[in-house]
Each structure stands twice: as C-alpha cells, then as structure tokens.
Amino acid sequence: ETLRLMTETRPISIGWGTGTLEYGAGLFIQQVQPAKITTPVMGEWGTTLGHGGDTFGFVSDQGWIPQLNATWSYAGASDTGHWSFTLTCNIISAVTKVVLGNSTVDCTPREILV
C-alpha cells in the first residue's frame, strides 16, 4: 500500500513545481533534460522517479531511471541548488554512454529568460 501511494503521482497544481512535477507520497516524477523539463513523461529518457531537494547550504537528489534499472543518490553542500538537475542529467548521460554506447539524453542548458 505504501509503495502504491508513493508511486501513484498527480500533477502539482500550486506552488513550486507547478507544471513540471507529478508528486506522490514523497516521490515525484521529474524530467532532467533541460529542453523537456516542463513535460515529465514516465518511460521517456531523462524522466526519473525520486526525490531531490535543497535548503540553506544543502542539496540532494536520489532516484530511479527505469530504462537502466539504475538508482543514484548524492548530497552536497551548496546554497545554489540549481545544479542538481544538471548533475543528475550528466550522470544519466555518462551511464548511457557506457552501457548503450551513446547518450540518450541531452543535457544542454536551456536559455533562461529573466
């Protein structure tokens, strides 16, 4: 029952993550490819199930990518948590290069308009 509640996700409708995350009981579906970050679709390369976070002085990300049946987890000391998706994307890219012979994800940063 607990696993079902954690993996049965729904789109976040207000606050942080609106339009980019589907959240369960503690886990969320996220797309780490910058060009696709607003459209997480489970089963698509770069889409993962896990939980990341950042707060003052701390960032982390952990999750599972089903296409590789692989997991990762890391934590770091930082006040700027924006690099965590970039790191996760590059981890997935490096692993797919080794396992599959080529990268299946594009970690090219997208232009941010301010």
PDB file of C-alpha atoms in Angstrom:
ATOM      1  CA  GLU A   1       0.000   0.000   0.000  1.00  0.00           C
ATOM      2  CA  THR A   2       2.802   2.411   0.867  1.00  0.00           C
ATOM      3  CA  LEU A   3       4.636   1.840  -2.425  1.00  0.00           C
ATOM      4  CA  ARG A   4       1.404   2.415  -4.345  1.00  0.00           C
ATOM      5  CA  LEU A   5       0.838   5.739  -2.548  1.00  0.00           C
ATOM      6  CA  MET A   6       4.404   6.826  -3.268  1.00  0.00           C
ATOM      7  CA  THR A   7       4.351   5.929  -6.969  1.00  0.00           C
ATOM      8  CA  GLU A   8       0.790   6.989  -7.775  1.00  0.00           C
ATOM      9  CA  THR A   9       1.546  10.567  -8.767  1.00  0.00           C
ATOM     10  CA  ARG A  10      -0.566  13.606  -9.566  1.00  0.00           C
ATOM     11  CA  PRO A  11       0.410  16.935 -11.137  1.00  0.00           C
ATOM     12  CA  ILE A  12       1.299  19.626  -8.632  1.00  0.00           C
ATOM     13  CA  SER A  13      -1.306  22.334  -9.079  1.00  0.00           C
ATOM     14  CA  ILE A  14       0.011  25.200  -6.908  1.00  0.00           C
ATOM     15  CA  GLY A  15       3.364  26.426  -5.640  1.00  0.00           C
ATOM     16  CA  TRP A  16       6.848  25.258  -6.520  1.00  0.00           C
ATOM     17  CA  GLY A  17       6.907  22.651  -9.272  1.00  0.00           C
ATOM     18  CA  THR A  18       3.584  23.624 -10.854  1.00  0.00           C
ATOM     19  CA  GLY A  19       3.591  22.402 -14.449  1.00  0.00           C
ATOM     20  CA  THR A  20       6.850  20.456 -14.132  1.00  0.00           C
ATOM     21  CA  LEU A  21       6.314  17.803 -11.440  1.00  0.00           C
ATOM     22  CA  GLU A  22       3.979  14.971 -10.642  1.00  0.00           C
ATOM     23  CA  TYR A  23       4.076  14.158  -6.948  1.00  0.00           C
ATOM     24  CA  GLY A  24       3.160  11.064  -4.935  1.00  0.00           C
ATOM     25  CA  ALA A  25       3.634  10.477  -1.210  1.00  0.00           C
ATOM     26  CA  GLY A  26       7.263  11.580  -1.053  1.00  0.00           C
ATOM     27  CA  LEU A  27       8.330  10.724  -4.613  1.00  0.00           C
ATOM     28  CA  PHE A  28       7.956  12.727  -7.765  1.00  0.00           C
ATOM     29  CA  ILE A  29       8.400  12.252 -11.476  1.00  0.00           C
ATOM     30  CA  GLN A  30      10.954  14.677 -12.871  1.00  0.00           C
ATOM     31  CA  GLN A  31      12.469  15.277 -16.285  1.00  0.00           C
ATOM     32  CA  VAL A  32      16.139  16.227 -16.021  1.00  0.00           C
ATOM     33  CA  GLN A  33      16.706  17.169 -19.679  1.00  0.00           C
ATOM     34  CA  PRO A  34      16.573  20.984 -19.761  1.00  0.00           C
ATOM     35  CA  ALA A  35      14.659  21.123 -23.070  1.00  0.00           C
ATOM     36  CA  LYS A  36      11.944  18.785 -21.716  1.00  0.00           C
ATOM     37  CA  ILE A  37      11.826  19.825 -18.062  1.00  0.00           C
ATOM     38  CA  THR A  38       8.216  21.037 -18.257  1.00  0.00           C
ATOM     39  CA  THR A  39       6.848  17.786 -19.636  1.00  0.00           C
ATOM     40  CA  PRO A  40       7.788  14.798 -17.465  1.00  0.00           C
ATOM     41  CA  VAL A  41       6.526  11.578 -19.049  1.00  0.00           C
ATOM     42  CA  MET A  42       7.443   8.380 -17.214  1.00  0.00           C
ATOM     43  CA  GLY A  43       9.186   5.989 -19.587  1.00  0.00           C
ATOM     44  CA  GLU A  44      10.826   8.763 -21.615  1.00  0.00           C
ATOM     45  CA  TRP A  45      14.608   9.080 -21.401  1.00  0.00           C
ATOM     46  CA  GLY A  46      15.596  11.600 -18.750  1.00  0.00           C
ATOM     47  CA  THR A  47      12.410  11.111 -16.751  1.00  0.00           C
ATOM     48  CA  THR A  48      13.052   9.704 -13.303  1.00  0.00           C
ATOM     49  CA  LEU A  49      11.170   8.767 -10.148  1.00  0.00           C
ATOM     50  CA  GLY A  50      12.736  10.011  -6.945  1.00  0.00           C
ATOM     51  CA  HIS A  51      13.094  12.960  -4.639  1.00  0.00           C
ATOM     52  CA  GLY A  52      15.524  15.828  -4.675  1.00  0.00           C
ATOM     53  CA  GLY A  53      15.680  18.891  -2.600  1.00  0.00           C
ATOM     54  CA  ASP A  54      17.571  21.895  -1.476  1.00  0.00           C
ATOM     55  CA  THR A  55      17.569  24.161   1.506  1.00  0.00           C
ATOM     56  CA  PHE A  56      20.077  26.570   3.006  1.00  0.00           C
ATOM     57  CA  GLY A  57      23.513  25.038   2.499  1.00  0.00           C
ATOM     58  CA  PHE A  58      22.349  21.639   1.252  1.00  0.00           C
ATOM     59  CA  VAL A  59      21.245  19.967  -1.988  1.00  0.00           C
ATOM     60  CA  SER A  60      20.446  16.359  -2.804  1.00  0.00           C
ATOM     61  CA  ASP A  61      18.887  14.162  -5.430  1.00  0.00           C
ATOM     62  CA  GLN A  62      18.087  10.484  -5.475  1.00  0.00           C
ATOM     63  CA  GLY A  63      16.013   8.430  -7.805  1.00  0.00           C
ATOM     64  CA  TRP A  64      15.460   5.612 -10.259  1.00  0.00           C
ATOM     65  CA  ILE A  65      15.586   5.602 -14.047  1.00  0.00           C
ATOM     66  CA  PRO A  66      13.607   2.602 -15.298  1.00  0.00           C
ATOM     67  CA  GLN A  67      15.292   2.261 -18.714  1.00  0.00           C
ATOM     68  CA  LEU A  68      18.567   1.431 -16.952  1.00  0.00           C
ATOM     69  CA  ASN A  69      17.013  -0.110 -13.824  1.00  0.00           C
ATOM     70  CA  ALA A  70      19.514   2.103 -12.031  1.00  0.00           C
ATOM     71  CA  THR A  71      19.427   4.325  -8.982  1.00  0.00           C
ATOM     72  CA  TRP A  72      21.591   7.184  -7.738  1.00  0.00           C
ATOM     73  CA  SER A  73      21.871   9.298  -4.644  1.00  0.00           C
ATOM     74  CA  TYR A  74      24.037  12.285  -3.812  1.00  0.00           C
ATOM     75  CA  ALA A  75      24.155  15.161  -1.364  1.00  0.00           C
ATOM     76  CA  GLY A  76      26.223  18.300  -1.467  1.00  0.00           C
ATOM     77  CA  ALA A  77      26.948  21.443   0.469  1.00  0.00           C
ATOM     78  CA  SER A  78      25.713  24.419  -1.568  1.00  0.00           C
ATOM     79  CA  ASP A  79      23.419  27.416  -1.328  1.00  0.00           C
ATOM     80  CA  THR A  80      22.580  27.231  -5.037  1.00  0.00           C
ATOM     81  CA  GLY A  81      20.539  24.113  -5.737  1.00  0.00           C
ATOM     82  CA  HIS A  82      20.021  24.764  -9.424  1.00  0.00           C
ATOM     83  CA  TRP A  83      22.910  22.491 -10.410  1.00  0.00           C
ATOM     84  CA  SER A  84      21.283  19.303  -9.110  1.00  0.00           C
ATOM     85  CA  PHE A  85      19.215  18.593 -12.278  1.00  0.00           C
ATOM     86  CA  THR A  86      22.332  19.282 -14.377  1.00  0.00           C
ATOM     87  CA  LEU A  87      24.366  16.827 -12.316  1.00  0.00           C
ATOM     88  CA  THR A  88      21.643  14.158 -12.466  1.00  0.00           C
ATOM     89  CA  CYS A  89      21.262  14.622 -16.236  1.00  0.00           C
ATOM     90  CA  ASN A  90      25.018  14.263 -16.730  1.00  0.00           C
ATOM     91  CA  ILE A  91      25.135  11.142 -14.529  1.00  0.00           C
ATOM     92  CA  ILE A  92      22.423   9.541 -16.681  1.00  0.00           C
ATOM     93  CA  SER A  93      24.195  10.689 -19.859  1.00  0.00           C
ATOM     94  CA  ALA A  94      27.536   9.193 -18.753  1.00  0.00           C
ATOM     95  CA  VAL A  95      25.955   5.874 -17.768  1.00  0.00           C
ATOM     96  CA  THR A  96      24.067   5.552 -21.056  1.00  0.00           C
ATOM     97  CA  LYS A  97      27.292   6.237 -22.973  1.00  0.00           C
ATOM     98  CA  VAL A  98      28.992   3.367 -21.126  1.00  0.00           C
ATOM     99  CA  VAL A  99      26.058   0.929 -21.119  1.00  0.00           C
ATOM    100  CA  LEU A 100      24.485   1.703 -24.511  1.00  0.00           C
ATOM    101  CA  GLY A 101      27.430   3.186 -26.403  1.00  0.00           C
ATOM    102  CA  ASN A 102      25.783   6.575 -26.851  1.00  0.00           C
ATOM    103  CA  SER A 103      23.920   9.119 -24.764  1.00  0.00           C
ATOM    104  CA  THR A 104      20.147   9.086 -24.911  1.00  0.00           C
ATOM    105  CA  VAL A 105      19.683  12.357 -23.026  1.00  0.00           C
ATOM    106  CA  ASP A 106      20.507  15.950 -23.946  1.00  0.00           C
ATOM    107  CA  CYS A 107      21.888  17.942 -21.013  1.00  0.00           C
ATOM    108  CA  THR A 108      22.413  21.147 -22.994  1.00  0.00           C
ATOM    109  CA  PRO A 109      21.271  24.020 -20.739  1.00  0.00           C
ATOM    110  CA  ARG A 110      18.194  25.876 -21.934  1.00  0.00           C
ATOM    111  CA  GLU A 111      18.135  29.625 -22.142  1.00  0.00           C
ATOM    112  CA  ILE A 112      16.649  31.185 -19.032  1.00  0.00           C
ATOM    113  CA  LEU A 113      14.814  34.445 -19.598  1.00  0.00           C
ATOM    114  CA  VAL A 114      14.781  36.819 -16.652  1.00  0.00           C
TER     115      VAL A 114
END
